[in-house]
Tab-separated table of C-alpha atoms in Angstrom:
chain	number	residue	atom	x	y	z
A	1499	GLY	CA	-70.753	15.362	-46.140
A	1500	ALA	CA	-70.528	12.313	-43.941
A	1501	VAL	CA	-67.247	11.077	-42.975
A	1502	VAL	CA	-66.033	7.581	-42.437
A	1503	SER	CA	-62.630	6.775	-40.981
A	1504	GLN	CA	-60.605	3.724	-40.828
A	1505	HIS	CA	-57.718	2.810	-38.692
A	1506	PRO	CA	-55.000	1.814	-39.391
A	1507	SER	CA	-54.544	3.081	-42.890
A	1508	TRP	CA	-51.962	0.360	-43.484
A	1509	VAL	CA	-50.557	-2.565	-41.565
A	1510	ILE	CA	-47.861	-5.164	-42.110
A	1511	CYS	CA	-48.244	-8.288	-40.016
A	1512	LYS	CA	-46.564	-11.706	-39.899
A	1513	SER	CA	-48.321	-14.782	-41.071
A	1514	GLY	CA	-50.335	-16.455	-38.346
A	1515	THR	CA	-51.121	-13.188	-36.366
A	1516	SER	CA	-54.372	-11.500	-36.203
A	1517	VAL	CA	-55.181	-7.876	-37.215
A	1518	LYS	CA	-58.043	-5.671	-36.298
A	1519	ILE	CA	-59.260	-2.882	-38.477
A	1520	GLU	CA	-61.681	-0.259	-37.215
A	1521	CYS	CA	-64.268	1.558	-39.060
A	1522	ARG	CA	-66.011	4.631	-37.551
A	1523	SER	CA	-68.610	7.071	-38.783
A	1524	LEU	CA	-67.608	10.413	-37.448
A	1525	ASP	CA	-70.584	12.661	-37.916
A	1526	PHE	CA	-73.576	10.326	-38.371
A	1527	GLN	CA	-74.939	7.179	-36.893
A	1528	ALA	CA	-74.701	4.146	-39.117
A	1529	THR	CA	-77.222	1.433	-38.662
A	1530	THR	CA	-75.358	-0.710	-41.282
A	1531	MET	CA	-71.773	-0.960	-42.074
A	1532	PHE	CA	-70.328	-3.011	-45.023
A	1533	TRP	CA	-66.874	-4.563	-45.426
A	1534	TYR	CA	-65.241	-4.882	-48.908
A	1535	ARG	CA	-62.083	-6.347	-50.065
A	1536	GLN	CA	-60.185	-5.151	-53.189
A	1537	PHE	CA	-57.375	-6.882	-54.855
A	1538	PRO	CA	-54.975	-5.025	-57.142
A	1539	LYS	CA	-56.588	-3.968	-60.347
A	1540	GLN	CA	-59.863	-5.563	-59.365
A	1541	SER	CA	-63.233	-4.091	-58.280
A	1542	LEU	CA	-64.581	-4.103	-54.808
A	1543	MET	CA	-66.035	-7.374	-53.489
A	1544	LEU	CA	-68.433	-7.282	-50.679
A	1545	MET	CA	-67.359	-9.426	-47.770
A	1546	ALA	CA	-70.039	-8.856	-45.137
A	1547	THR	CA	-72.789	-6.710	-43.948
A	1548	SER	CA	-73.110	-5.790	-40.299
A	1549	ASN	CA	-75.917	-4.187	-38.414
A	1550	GLU	CA	-75.493	-2.762	-35.125
A	1551	GLY	CA	-76.107	-5.164	-32.247
A	1552	SER	CA	-76.621	-8.220	-34.428
A	1553	LYS	CA	-74.526	-10.793	-36.189
A	1554	ALA	CA	-72.889	-10.019	-39.383
A	1555	THR	CA	-74.207	-11.439	-42.663
A	1556	TYR	CA	-71.321	-12.852	-44.858
A	1557	GLU	CA	-71.216	-13.192	-48.535
A	1558	GLN	CA	-70.692	-16.736	-50.004
A	1559	GLY	CA	-67.268	-17.837	-49.831
A	1560	VAL	CA	-66.083	-15.429	-47.110
A	1561	GLU	CA	-65.197	-17.443	-43.954
A	1562	LYS	CA	-66.962	-15.914	-41.032
A	1563	ASP	CA	-64.521	-17.580	-38.545
A	1564	LYS	CA	-61.500	-16.069	-40.175
A	1565	PHE	CA	-63.023	-12.467	-40.759
A	1566	LEU	CA	-64.626	-11.605	-37.423
A	1567	ILE	CA	-66.978	-8.708	-37.557
A	1568	ASN	CA	-68.303	-6.694	-34.547
A	1569	HIS	CA	-70.665	-3.784	-34.842
A	1570	ALA	CA	-70.971	-2.750	-31.362
A	1571	SER	CA	-72.347	0.726	-31.590
A	1572	LEU	CA	-73.799	2.972	-34.219
A	1573	THR	CA	-70.518	4.553	-34.999
A	1574	LEU	CA	-67.988	1.654	-34.885
A	1575	SER	CA	-67.514	-1.602	-36.610
A	1576	THR	CA	-64.438	-3.788	-36.450
A	1577	LEU	CA	-63.083	-6.441	-38.910
A	1578	THR	CA	-60.577	-8.822	-37.426
A	1579	VAL	CA	-58.585	-10.954	-39.839
A	1580	THR	CA	-57.520	-13.978	-37.676
A	1581	SER	CA	-54.557	-16.181	-38.482
A	1582	ALA	CA	-53.634	-14.028	-41.480
A	1583	HIS	CA	-51.975	-15.512	-44.346
A	1584	PRO	CA	-50.210	-13.791	-47.398
A	1585	GLU	CA	-53.162	-14.460	-49.479
A	1586	ASP	CA	-55.163	-12.088	-47.094
A	1587	SER	CA	-53.062	-9.180	-48.228
A	1588	SER	CA	-55.485	-6.815	-49.727
A	1589	PHE	CA	-57.122	-3.325	-49.531
A	1590	TYR	CA	-60.021	-3.579	-46.892
A	1591	ILE	CA	-62.599	-0.928	-47.183
A	1592	CYS	CA	-65.581	-0.182	-45.063
A	1593	SER	CA	-68.698	1.752	-45.716
A	1594	ALA	CA	-71.449	3.066	-43.713
A	1595	ARG	CA	-75.041	3.768	-44.251
A	1596	GLY	CA	-76.902	6.375	-42.236
A	1597	LEU	CA	-80.275	6.369	-40.693
A	1598	ALA	CA	-81.726	8.688	-43.167
A	1599	GLY	CA	-81.566	9.635	-46.846
A	1600	ALA	CA	-82.032	7.437	-50.009
A	1601	GLY	CA	-79.495	4.942	-48.869
A	1602	GLU	CA	-76.229	6.500	-49.735
A	1603	GLN	CA	-73.150	4.769	-48.538
A	1604	TYR	CA	-70.022	6.509	-47.514
A	1605	PHE	CA	-66.845	4.878	-47.649
A	1606	GLY	CA	-63.756	4.847	-45.522
A	1607	PRO	CA	-60.231	5.517	-47.074
A	1608	GLY	CA	-59.387	1.950	-46.919
A	1609	THR	CA	-56.794	-0.145	-45.056
A	1610	ARG	CA	-53.777	-1.836	-46.819
A	1611	LEU	CA	-53.054	-5.104	-45.195
A	1612	THR	CA	-49.809	-6.929	-45.970
A	1613	VAL	CA	-49.021	-10.234	-44.479
A	1614	THR	CA	-45.492	-11.388	-44.718
B	1446	ASP	CA	-73.372	-10.245	-60.671
B	1447	ALA	CA	-73.319	-6.611	-61.387
B	1448	LYS	CA	-76.453	-5.182	-63.146
B	1449	THR	CA	-74.395	-2.555	-65.154
B	1450	THR	CA	-72.185	-2.575	-68.132
B	1451	GLN	CA	-69.658	0.158	-68.564
B	1452	PRO	CA	-66.658	0.674	-71.031
B	1453	PRO	CA	-63.451	-0.455	-69.277
B	1454	SER	CA	-61.557	2.643	-70.090
B	1455	MET	CA	-61.936	6.228	-71.442
B	1456	ASP	CA	-59.716	9.076	-72.182
B	1457	CYS	CA	-60.572	12.801	-71.905
B	1458	ALA	CA	-58.710	16.008	-72.473
B	1459	GLU	CA	-58.363	18.316	-69.504
B	1460	GLY	CA	-61.010	21.064	-69.538
B	1461	ARG	CA	-63.381	19.171	-71.772
B	1462	ALA	CA	-66.548	17.348	-70.737
B	1463	ALA	CA	-66.272	13.675	-69.803
B	1464	ASN	CA	-69.178	11.610	-70.728
B	1465	LEU	CA	-69.191	8.196	-69.131
B	1466	PRO	CA	-71.995	5.848	-70.312
B	1467	CYS	CA	-73.663	3.064	-68.332
B	1468	ASN	CA	-76.179	0.541	-69.454
B	1469	HIS	CA	-78.524	-1.007	-67.031
B	1470	SER	CA	-81.119	-2.507	-69.113
B	1471	THR	CA	-82.595	-4.881	-66.429
B	1472	ILE	CA	-83.102	-2.052	-63.947
B	1473	SER	CA	-86.392	-2.381	-62.002
B	1474	GLY	CA	-88.856	0.522	-61.116
B	1475	ASN	CA	-87.591	1.030	-57.536
B	1476	GLU	CA	-83.838	0.915	-58.315
B	1477	TYR	CA	-81.728	3.976	-58.258
B	1478	VAL	CA	-78.666	4.726	-60.265
B	1479	TYR	CA	-75.574	5.490	-58.315
B	1480	TRP	CA	-72.289	6.738	-59.317
B	1481	TYR	CA	-69.120	6.496	-57.370
B	1482	ARG	CA	-65.430	7.053	-58.211
B	1483	GLN	CA	-62.355	5.621	-56.855
B	1484	ILE	CA	-59.071	7.478	-57.044
B	1485	HIS	CA	-56.090	4.995	-56.847
B	1486	SER	CA	-55.636	3.528	-53.392
B	1487	GLN	CA	-58.558	5.444	-51.844
B	1488	GLY	CA	-62.081	4.536	-50.801
B	1489	PRO	CA	-64.933	5.122	-53.271
B	1490	GLN	CA	-66.326	8.627	-53.341
B	1491	TYR	CA	-70.110	9.228	-53.760
B	1492	ILE	CA	-70.827	11.478	-56.872
B	1493	ILE	CA	-74.469	11.421	-57.625
B	1494	HIS	CA	-77.484	9.322	-57.844
B	1495	GLY	CA	-80.988	9.492	-59.497
B	1496	LEU	CA	-84.128	7.590	-60.095
B	1497	LYS	CA	-85.876	8.985	-63.052
B	1498	ASN	CA	-85.102	12.573	-63.506
B	1499	ASN	CA	-81.789	13.994	-64.556
B	1500	GLU	CA	-79.798	15.357	-61.552
B	1501	THR	CA	-76.972	17.772	-61.142
B	1502	ASN	CA	-74.776	18.643	-58.223
B	1503	GLU	CA	-71.469	20.421	-57.781
B	1504	MET	CA	-69.593	17.530	-59.095
B	1505	ALA	CA	-71.455	16.240	-61.957
B	1506	SER	CA	-74.536	15.758	-63.871
B	1507	LEU	CA	-76.626	12.537	-64.403
B	1508	ILE	CA	-78.710	11.953	-67.496
B	1509	ILE	CA	-80.984	9.046	-67.282
B	1510	THR	CA	-82.777	7.879	-70.404
B	1511	GLU	CA	-86.642	7.795	-70.435
B	1512	ASP	CA	-86.733	4.111	-70.483
B	1513	ARG	CA	-84.183	4.019	-67.630
B	1514	LYS	CA	-82.114	1.398	-69.472
B	1515	SER	CA	-78.954	3.565	-69.641
B	1516	SER	CA	-77.336	6.732	-68.113
B	1517	THR	CA	-74.462	9.029	-68.675
B	1518	LEU	CA	-72.460	10.654	-66.046
B	1519	ILE	CA	-71.064	14.031	-67.157
B	1520	LEU	CA	-68.166	15.757	-65.667
B	1521	PRO	CA	-68.506	19.305	-67.302
B	1522	HIS	CA	-64.860	20.361	-67.123
B	1523	ALA	CA	-62.606	17.528	-66.506
B	1524	THR	CA	-59.375	18.061	-64.367
B	1525	LEU	CA	-56.365	15.829	-64.032
B	1526	ARG	CA	-57.717	15.206	-60.421
B	1527	ASP	CA	-60.703	13.452	-61.916
B	1528	THR	CA	-58.564	10.585	-63.133
B	1529	ALA	CA	-60.138	7.642	-61.380
B	1530	VAL	CA	-62.305	4.439	-61.842
B	1531	TYR	CA	-65.985	5.324	-61.967
B	1532	TYR	CA	-68.584	2.925	-61.029
B	1533	CYS	CA	-72.306	2.966	-62.034
B	1534	ILE	CA	-74.379	0.939	-59.664
B	1535	VAL	CA	-78.075	0.133	-59.417
B	1536	PHE	CA	-79.330	0.075	-56.066
B	1537	GLU	CA	-82.510	-0.827	-54.433
B	1538	TYR	CA	-83.078	0.906	-51.079
B	1539	ALA	CA	-84.611	-2.139	-49.445
B	1540	GLY	CA	-81.782	-4.248	-50.691
B	1541	ASN	CA	-79.248	-2.390	-48.767
B	1542	MET	CA	-75.985	-3.098	-50.313
B	1543	LEU	CA	-73.933	-1.751	-53.357
B	1544	THR	CA	-72.525	-4.146	-55.869
B	1545	PHE	CA	-69.571	-2.906	-57.785
B	1546	GLY	CA	-68.903	-3.955	-61.323
B	1547	GLY	CA	-65.828	-3.440	-63.341
B	1548	GLY	CA	-66.176	0.402	-63.659
B	1549	THR	CA	-64.733	2.751	-66.255
B	1550	ARG	CA	-61.101	3.895	-65.850
B	1551	LEU	CA	-61.029	7.520	-66.793
B	1552	MET	CA	-57.749	8.988	-67.718
B	1553	VAL	CA	-57.781	12.751	-68.035
B	1554	LYS	CA	-54.784	14.010	-70.081
B	1555	PRO	CA	-53.272	17.426	-70.378
């Protein structure tokens, strides 16, 4: 099956710094990638949708200047959390949708971000 | 808002079938029913999807009622490793994104 990787799997950073999370589709080309955030014991919340070569579309309430998304190629999207604060601590998950099929999305393993 | 309703939790004995229900009474004709599961601290895993007909794969079976207003995911022989949160999602191909509801936390017990 299709594989999506994320790097890093976990990261601890200090308040005020920026953190970049990478999402890669390893064996297929992803025209669209999605970024989700999940707080403990809650469901996944979509943050933004990114299409290769174009600007990301952010969900209501998600600050586009704080969560920078770049989808530079058909296999890589990055999420940068700028000026991170403790309330940004969360589980960040990306998913990728391939060129074909009925629209299945394949999810990465997630990145645990802790801001101290 | 999620378009599905699922019980928040269920228990199942190891080796028995786990039947997870989902209501999607407002589903439209071009929306698929997708099931994903999320094991603790991992990304969601695709299980199965269907439009009208019942579907089966190596992981599970999906039974969709004739009026498409509800469905049931069946894990035929649940194991301890099937303990996870199971999400039922209605998805329109053109709509492009999955919206997760609360899901059902399935606990498989020995």
